[in-house]
Amino acid sequence: IWQDLERSTLALSATTEAHVDGKSVYGTVWRIEGLLQGPLKPVAVVMIWIQWASDDSFHFVTLKTQRIRRT
């Protein structure tokens, strides 16, 4: 259900420190990495948000699974 995904992404955003991932004339791109609670188990994800320079509002850009780095 999409409401569960919305709830999980907002909870992760509210409880995890965001880091600046880039800046441009359009605004600041923020990156959040953490565990998103799924229906069966937590999943490591990366979320990207943008804070528009024009009005400082935040907008969700994308969500993807986090790559596991192998050494």
PDB file of C-alpha atoms in Angstrom:
ATOM      1  CA  ILE A   1       0.000   0.000   0.000  1.00  0.00           C
ATOM      2  CA  TRP A   2       1.384   3.409  -0.934  1.00  0.00           C
ATOM      3  CA  GLN A   3       0.369   4.907   2.432  1.00  0.00           C
ATOM      4  CA  ASP A   4       2.735   2.503   4.207  1.00  0.00           C
ATOM      5  CA  LEU A   5       5.601   3.577   1.942  1.00  0.00           C
ATOM      6  CA  GLU A   6       4.764   7.241   2.545  1.00  0.00           C
ATOM      7  CA  ARG A   7       4.686   6.710   6.309  1.00  0.00           C
ATOM      8  CA  SER A   8       8.009   4.832   6.269  1.00  0.00           C
ATOM      9  CA  THR A   9       9.812   7.401   4.104  1.00  0.00           C
ATOM     10  CA  LEU A  10       8.594  10.305   6.239  1.00  0.00           C
ATOM     11  CA  ALA A  11       9.612   8.477   9.434  1.00  0.00           C
ATOM     12  CA  LEU A  12      13.082   7.795   8.032  1.00  0.00           C
ATOM     13  CA  SER A  13      13.413  11.430   6.940  1.00  0.00           C
ATOM     14  CA  ALA A  14      12.414  12.678  10.382  1.00  0.00           C
ATOM     15  CA  THR A  15      14.777  10.407  12.316  1.00  0.00           C
ATOM     16  CA  THR A  16      17.899  10.274  10.123  1.00  0.00           C
ATOM     17  CA  GLU A  17      20.484  12.977   9.542  1.00  0.00           C
ATOM     18  CA  ALA A  18      20.510  14.357   5.999  1.00  0.00           C
ATOM     19  CA  HIS A  19      23.722  15.338   4.223  1.00  0.00           C
ATOM     20  CA  VAL A  20      24.204  17.875   1.451  1.00  0.00           C
ATOM     21  CA  ASP A  21      24.759  15.962  -1.789  1.00  0.00           C
ATOM     22  CA  GLY A  22      25.071  18.969  -4.100  1.00  0.00           C
ATOM     23  CA  LYS A  23      24.134  22.587  -4.727  1.00  0.00           C
ATOM     24  CA  SER A  24      23.068  24.511  -7.808  1.00  0.00           C
ATOM     25  CA  VAL A  25      21.205  27.683  -8.721  1.00  0.00           C
ATOM     26  CA  TYR A  26      17.999  25.654  -8.267  1.00  0.00           C
ATOM     27  CA  GLY A  27      18.674  24.645  -4.697  1.00  0.00           C
ATOM     28  CA  THR A  28      20.347  22.179  -2.366  1.00  0.00           C
ATOM     29  CA  VAL A  29      20.167  18.419  -2.885  1.00  0.00           C
ATOM     30  CA  TRP A  30      19.970  16.397   0.337  1.00  0.00           C
ATOM     31  CA  ARG A  31      20.796  12.697   0.733  1.00  0.00           C
ATOM     32  CA  ILE A  32      19.440  10.402   3.449  1.00  0.00           C
ATOM     33  CA  GLU A  33      20.727   6.845   3.886  1.00  0.00           C
ATOM     34  CA  GLY A  34      19.097   4.393   6.246  1.00  0.00           C
ATOM     35  CA  LEU A  35      16.828   1.444   6.815  1.00  0.00           C
ATOM     36  CA  LEU A  36      13.297   1.734   5.478  1.00  0.00           C
ATOM     37  CA  GLN A  37      10.816  -0.482   7.279  1.00  0.00           C
ATOM     38  CA  GLY A  38       9.272  -2.834   4.717  1.00  0.00           C
ATOM     39  CA  PRO A  39       6.365  -5.253   5.112  1.00  0.00           C
ATOM     40  CA  LEU A  40       8.717  -8.225   5.621  1.00  0.00           C
ATOM     41  CA  LYS A  41      12.030  -6.709   6.718  1.00  0.00           C
ATOM     42  CA  PRO A  42      13.981  -3.436   6.733  1.00  0.00           C
ATOM     43  CA  VAL A  43      15.650  -2.435   3.458  1.00  0.00           C
ATOM     44  CA  ALA A  44      18.761  -0.243   3.118  1.00  0.00           C
ATOM     45  CA  VAL A  45      17.795   2.765   0.979  1.00  0.00           C
ATOM     46  CA  VAL A  46      18.984   6.141  -0.261  1.00  0.00           C
ATOM     47  CA  MET A  47      16.503   9.018  -0.445  1.00  0.00           C
ATOM     48  CA  ILE A  48      17.113  12.245  -2.305  1.00  0.00           C
ATOM     49  CA  TRP A  49      15.296  15.487  -1.505  1.00  0.00           C
ATOM     50  CA  ILE A  50      15.730  18.972  -2.973  1.00  0.00           C
ATOM     51  CA  GLN A  51      15.367  22.229  -1.080  1.00  0.00           C
ATOM     52  CA  TRP A  52      14.358  24.802  -3.687  1.00  0.00           C
ATOM     53  CA  ALA A  53      16.363  28.028  -3.605  1.00  0.00           C
ATOM     54  CA  SER A  54      13.293  30.041  -4.615  1.00  0.00           C
ATOM     55  CA  ASP A  55      11.281  29.364  -1.446  1.00  0.00           C
ATOM     56  CA  ASP A  56      13.326  26.930   0.735  1.00  0.00           C
ATOM     57  CA  SER A  57      10.607  24.249   0.421  1.00  0.00           C
ATOM     58  CA  PHE A  58      11.603  20.586   0.394  1.00  0.00           C
ATOM     59  CA  HIS A  59      10.475  18.144  -2.283  1.00  0.00           C
ATOM     60  CA  PHE A  60      11.010  14.414  -2.536  1.00  0.00           C
ATOM     61  CA  VAL A  61      13.013  13.401  -5.630  1.00  0.00           C
ATOM     62  CA  THR A  62      13.705   9.657  -5.491  1.00  0.00           C
ATOM     63  CA  LEU A  63      14.133   6.540  -3.401  1.00  0.00           C
ATOM     64  CA  LYS A  64      16.392   3.630  -4.337  1.00  0.00           C
ATOM     65  CA  THR A  65      17.921   0.625  -2.661  1.00  0.00           C
ATOM     66  CA  GLN A  66      21.406   1.177  -1.315  1.00  0.00           C
ATOM     67  CA  ARG A  67      24.258  -0.621  -3.027  1.00  0.00           C
ATOM     68  CA  ILE A  68      26.311  -2.908  -0.882  1.00  0.00           C
ATOM     69  CA  ARG A  69      29.995  -2.121  -1.379  1.00  0.00           C
ATOM     70  CA  ARG A  70      32.092  -5.215  -1.737  1.00  0.00           C
ATOM     71  CA  THR A  71      35.802  -5.162  -0.981  1.00  0.00           C
TER      72      THR A  71
END
